[in-house]
CSV table of C-alpha atoms and ligand atoms in Angstrom, one decimal:
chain,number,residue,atom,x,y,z
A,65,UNK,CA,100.4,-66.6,18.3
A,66,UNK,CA,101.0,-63.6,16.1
A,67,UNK,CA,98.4,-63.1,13.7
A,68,UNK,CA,98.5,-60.9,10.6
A,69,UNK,CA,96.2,-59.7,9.0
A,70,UNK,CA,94.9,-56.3,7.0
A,71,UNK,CA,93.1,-53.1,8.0
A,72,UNK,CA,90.1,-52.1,5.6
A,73,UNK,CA,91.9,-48.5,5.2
A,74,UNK,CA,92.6,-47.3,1.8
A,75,UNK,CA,94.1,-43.8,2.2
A,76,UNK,CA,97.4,-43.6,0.2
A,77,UNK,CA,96.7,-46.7,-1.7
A,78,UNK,CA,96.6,-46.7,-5.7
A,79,UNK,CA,94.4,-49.0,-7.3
A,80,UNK,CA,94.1,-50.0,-10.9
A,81,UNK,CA,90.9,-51.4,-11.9
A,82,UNK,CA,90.6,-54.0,-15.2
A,83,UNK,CA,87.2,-53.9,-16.7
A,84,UNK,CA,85.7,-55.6,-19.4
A,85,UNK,CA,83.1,-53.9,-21.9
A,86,UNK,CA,81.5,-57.4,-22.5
A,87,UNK,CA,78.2,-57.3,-20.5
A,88,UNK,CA,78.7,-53.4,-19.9
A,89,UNK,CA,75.0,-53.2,-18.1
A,90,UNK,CA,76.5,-55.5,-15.5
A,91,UNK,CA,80.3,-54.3,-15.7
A,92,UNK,CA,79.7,-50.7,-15.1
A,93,UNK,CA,77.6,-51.4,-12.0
A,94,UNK,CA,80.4,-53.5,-10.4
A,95,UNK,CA,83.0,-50.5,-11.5
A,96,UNK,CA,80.5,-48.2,-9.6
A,97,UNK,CA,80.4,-50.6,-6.6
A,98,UNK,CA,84.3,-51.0,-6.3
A,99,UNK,CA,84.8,-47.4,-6.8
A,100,UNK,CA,82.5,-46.3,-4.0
A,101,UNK,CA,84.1,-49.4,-1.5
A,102,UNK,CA,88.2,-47.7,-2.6
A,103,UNK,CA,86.9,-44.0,-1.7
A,104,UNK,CA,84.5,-45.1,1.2
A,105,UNK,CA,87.6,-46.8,2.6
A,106,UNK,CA,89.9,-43.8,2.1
A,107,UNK,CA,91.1,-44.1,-1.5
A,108,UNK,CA,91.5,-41.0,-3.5
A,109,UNK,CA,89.2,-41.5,-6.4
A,110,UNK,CA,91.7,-39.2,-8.7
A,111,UNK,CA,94.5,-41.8,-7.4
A,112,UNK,CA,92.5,-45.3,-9.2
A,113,UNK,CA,93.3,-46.0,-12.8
A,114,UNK,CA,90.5,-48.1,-15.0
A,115,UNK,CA,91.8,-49.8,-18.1
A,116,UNK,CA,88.8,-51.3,-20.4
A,117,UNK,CA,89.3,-53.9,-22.5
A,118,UNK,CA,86.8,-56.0,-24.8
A,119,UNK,CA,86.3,-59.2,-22.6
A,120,UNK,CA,87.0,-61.3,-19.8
A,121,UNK,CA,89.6,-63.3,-21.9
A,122,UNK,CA,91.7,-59.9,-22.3
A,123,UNK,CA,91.8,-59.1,-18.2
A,124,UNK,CA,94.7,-61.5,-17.4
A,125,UNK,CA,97.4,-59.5,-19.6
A,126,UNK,CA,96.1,-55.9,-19.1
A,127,UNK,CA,96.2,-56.9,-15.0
A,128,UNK,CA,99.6,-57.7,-15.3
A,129,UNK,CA,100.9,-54.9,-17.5
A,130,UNK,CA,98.9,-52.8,-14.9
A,131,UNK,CA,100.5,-54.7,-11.8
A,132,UNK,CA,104.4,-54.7,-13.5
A,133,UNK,CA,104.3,-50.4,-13.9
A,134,UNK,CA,104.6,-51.1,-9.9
A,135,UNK,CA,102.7,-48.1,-9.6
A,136,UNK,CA,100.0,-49.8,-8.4
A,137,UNK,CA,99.0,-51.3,-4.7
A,138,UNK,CA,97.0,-53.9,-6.2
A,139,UNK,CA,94.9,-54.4,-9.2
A,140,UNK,CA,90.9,-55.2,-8.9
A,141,UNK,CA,89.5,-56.8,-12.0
A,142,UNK,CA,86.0,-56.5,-13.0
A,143,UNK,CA,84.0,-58.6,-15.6
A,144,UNK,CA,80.9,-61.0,-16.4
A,145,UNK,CA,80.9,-63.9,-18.1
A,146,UNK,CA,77.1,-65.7,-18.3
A,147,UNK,CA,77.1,-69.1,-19.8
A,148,UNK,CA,75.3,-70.2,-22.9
A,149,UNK,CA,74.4,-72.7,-25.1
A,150,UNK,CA,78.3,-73.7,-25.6
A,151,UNK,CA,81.5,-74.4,-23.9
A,152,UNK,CA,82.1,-71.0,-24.9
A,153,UNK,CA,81.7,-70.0,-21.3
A,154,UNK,CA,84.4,-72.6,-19.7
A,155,UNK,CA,86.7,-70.9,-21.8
A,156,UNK,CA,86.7,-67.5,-21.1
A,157,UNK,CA,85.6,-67.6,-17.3
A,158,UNK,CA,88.4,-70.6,-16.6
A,159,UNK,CA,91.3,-68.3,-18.8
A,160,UNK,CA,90.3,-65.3,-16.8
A,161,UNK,CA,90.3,-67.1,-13.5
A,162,UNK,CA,93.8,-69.1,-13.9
A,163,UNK,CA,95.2,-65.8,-15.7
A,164,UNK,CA,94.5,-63.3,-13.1
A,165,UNK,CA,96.0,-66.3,-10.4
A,166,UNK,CA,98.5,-66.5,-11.9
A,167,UNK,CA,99.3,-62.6,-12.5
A,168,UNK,CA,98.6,-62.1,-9.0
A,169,UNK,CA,101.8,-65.0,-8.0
A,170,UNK,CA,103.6,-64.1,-10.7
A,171,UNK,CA,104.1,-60.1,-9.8
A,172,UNK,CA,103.0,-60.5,-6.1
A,173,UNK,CA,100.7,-57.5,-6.2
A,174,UNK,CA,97.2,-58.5,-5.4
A,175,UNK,CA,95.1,-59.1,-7.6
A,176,UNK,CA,91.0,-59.4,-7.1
A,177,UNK,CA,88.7,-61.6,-8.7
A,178,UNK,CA,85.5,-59.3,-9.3
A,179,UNK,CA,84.6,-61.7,-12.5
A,180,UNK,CA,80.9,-62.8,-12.1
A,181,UNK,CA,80.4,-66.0,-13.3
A,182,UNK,CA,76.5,-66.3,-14.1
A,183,UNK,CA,74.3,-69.6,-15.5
A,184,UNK,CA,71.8,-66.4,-16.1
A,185,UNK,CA,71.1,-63.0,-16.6
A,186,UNK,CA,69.3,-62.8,-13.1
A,187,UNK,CA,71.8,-64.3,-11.7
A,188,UNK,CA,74.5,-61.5,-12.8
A,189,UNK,CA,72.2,-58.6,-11.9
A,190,UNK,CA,72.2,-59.9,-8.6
A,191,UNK,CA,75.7,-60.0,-8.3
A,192,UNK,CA,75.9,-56.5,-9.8
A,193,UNK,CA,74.0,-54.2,-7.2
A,194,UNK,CA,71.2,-56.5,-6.9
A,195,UNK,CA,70.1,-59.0,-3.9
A,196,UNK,CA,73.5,-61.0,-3.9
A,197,UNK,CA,75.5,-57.7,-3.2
A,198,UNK,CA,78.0,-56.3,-5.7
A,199,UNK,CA,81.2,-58.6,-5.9
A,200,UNK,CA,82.9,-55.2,-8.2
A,201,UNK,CA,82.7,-53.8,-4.2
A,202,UNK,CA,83.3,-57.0,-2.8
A,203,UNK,CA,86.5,-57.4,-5.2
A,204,UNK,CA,87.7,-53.9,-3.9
A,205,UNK,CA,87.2,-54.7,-0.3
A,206,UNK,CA,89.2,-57.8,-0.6
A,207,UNK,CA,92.2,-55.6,-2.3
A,208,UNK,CA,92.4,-53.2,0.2
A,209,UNK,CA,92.4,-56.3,3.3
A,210,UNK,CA,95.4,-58.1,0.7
A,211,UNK,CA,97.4,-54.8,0.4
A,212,UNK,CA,97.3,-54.1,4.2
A,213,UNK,CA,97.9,-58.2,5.1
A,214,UNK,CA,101.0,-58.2,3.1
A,215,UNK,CA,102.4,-54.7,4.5
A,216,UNK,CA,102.0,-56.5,7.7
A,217,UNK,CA,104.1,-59.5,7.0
A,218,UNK,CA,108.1,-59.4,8.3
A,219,UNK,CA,110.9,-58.5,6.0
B,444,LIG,N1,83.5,-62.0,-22.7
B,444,LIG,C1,83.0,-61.7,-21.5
B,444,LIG,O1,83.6,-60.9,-20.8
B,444,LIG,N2,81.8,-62.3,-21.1
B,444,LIG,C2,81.2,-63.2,-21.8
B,444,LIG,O2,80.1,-63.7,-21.4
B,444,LIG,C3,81.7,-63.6,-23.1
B,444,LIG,N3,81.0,-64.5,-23.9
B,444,LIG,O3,80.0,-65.1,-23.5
B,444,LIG,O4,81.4,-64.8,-25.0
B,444,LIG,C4,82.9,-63.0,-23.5
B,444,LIG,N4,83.5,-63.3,-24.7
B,444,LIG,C5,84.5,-62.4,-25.3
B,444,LIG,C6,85.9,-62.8,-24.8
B,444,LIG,O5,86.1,-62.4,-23.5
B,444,LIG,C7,87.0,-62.1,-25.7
B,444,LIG,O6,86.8,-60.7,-25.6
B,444,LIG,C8,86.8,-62.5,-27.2
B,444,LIG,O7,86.9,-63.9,-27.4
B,444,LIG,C9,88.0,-61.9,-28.0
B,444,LIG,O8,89.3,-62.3,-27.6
């Protein structure tokens, strides 16, 4: 059986990165953890791109304006949505989900999830640097695995 699949090296990659400002105390960490995952890996930090944009809701469309320059290996996006007291939250987290999928099958460039998805504030730091890990890093490392495990594939 052949089996594909990719290398965690990031040298000669580009990366875009798509972060939100909403929740900034928790966005910022996961840009920090993806950003230290691309250069411990190999990437050149001078080589990543970040575009910021206001929310989670905004991610899909700047992903894919990032993706379609084709300048980009794959795009990593970064964001936090934490629910409150209205079905405020199923909006935006479900838009940002389906919209980066879709991005993703619609240009064929990876695409990362790094959107935390919180009940709670706790719950988000955690996920941001704190005892769950930092899914901005986790998002990266997942990017540079998809950009390797599709150069692998045949032609
Ligand atoms: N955007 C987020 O990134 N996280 C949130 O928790 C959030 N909440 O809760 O409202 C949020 N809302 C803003 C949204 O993403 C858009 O920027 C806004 O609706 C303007 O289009």
């Amino acid at each position: 059986m052949t089996i594909i699949s990719g290398t965690m090296d990031a040298s000669g990659r580009r990366f875009g990165v798509v972060t939100a400002r909403f929740n900034d105390f928790i966005t910022s960490r996961l840009v920090e953890g993806a950003v230290d995952a691309l250069v411990r890996h190999g990437a050149k930090a001078d080589q990543l791109v970040q575009v910021l944009v206001p929310g989670a809701w905004e991610i899909p469309l700047a992903a894919k304006k990032l993706a379609e320059t084709g300048k980009y290996d794959a795009v990593i996006c970064l964001g936090c949505v934490i629910r409150g007291q209205t079905p405020h939250f199923e909006y935006v987290a479900g838009e940002a989900a389906k919209g980066t999928a879709q991005v993703s099958l619609s240009t064929g460039v990876p695409i990362s999830f790094g959107i935390v998805t919180a009940d709670t504030l706790e719950q988000a730091i955690d996920r941001a640097g704190g005892k769950a890990g930092n899914k901005g890093a986790d998002a990266a490392l997942a990017a540079i695995e998809m950009v390797n495990a599709l150069a692998g594939l045949p032609r």
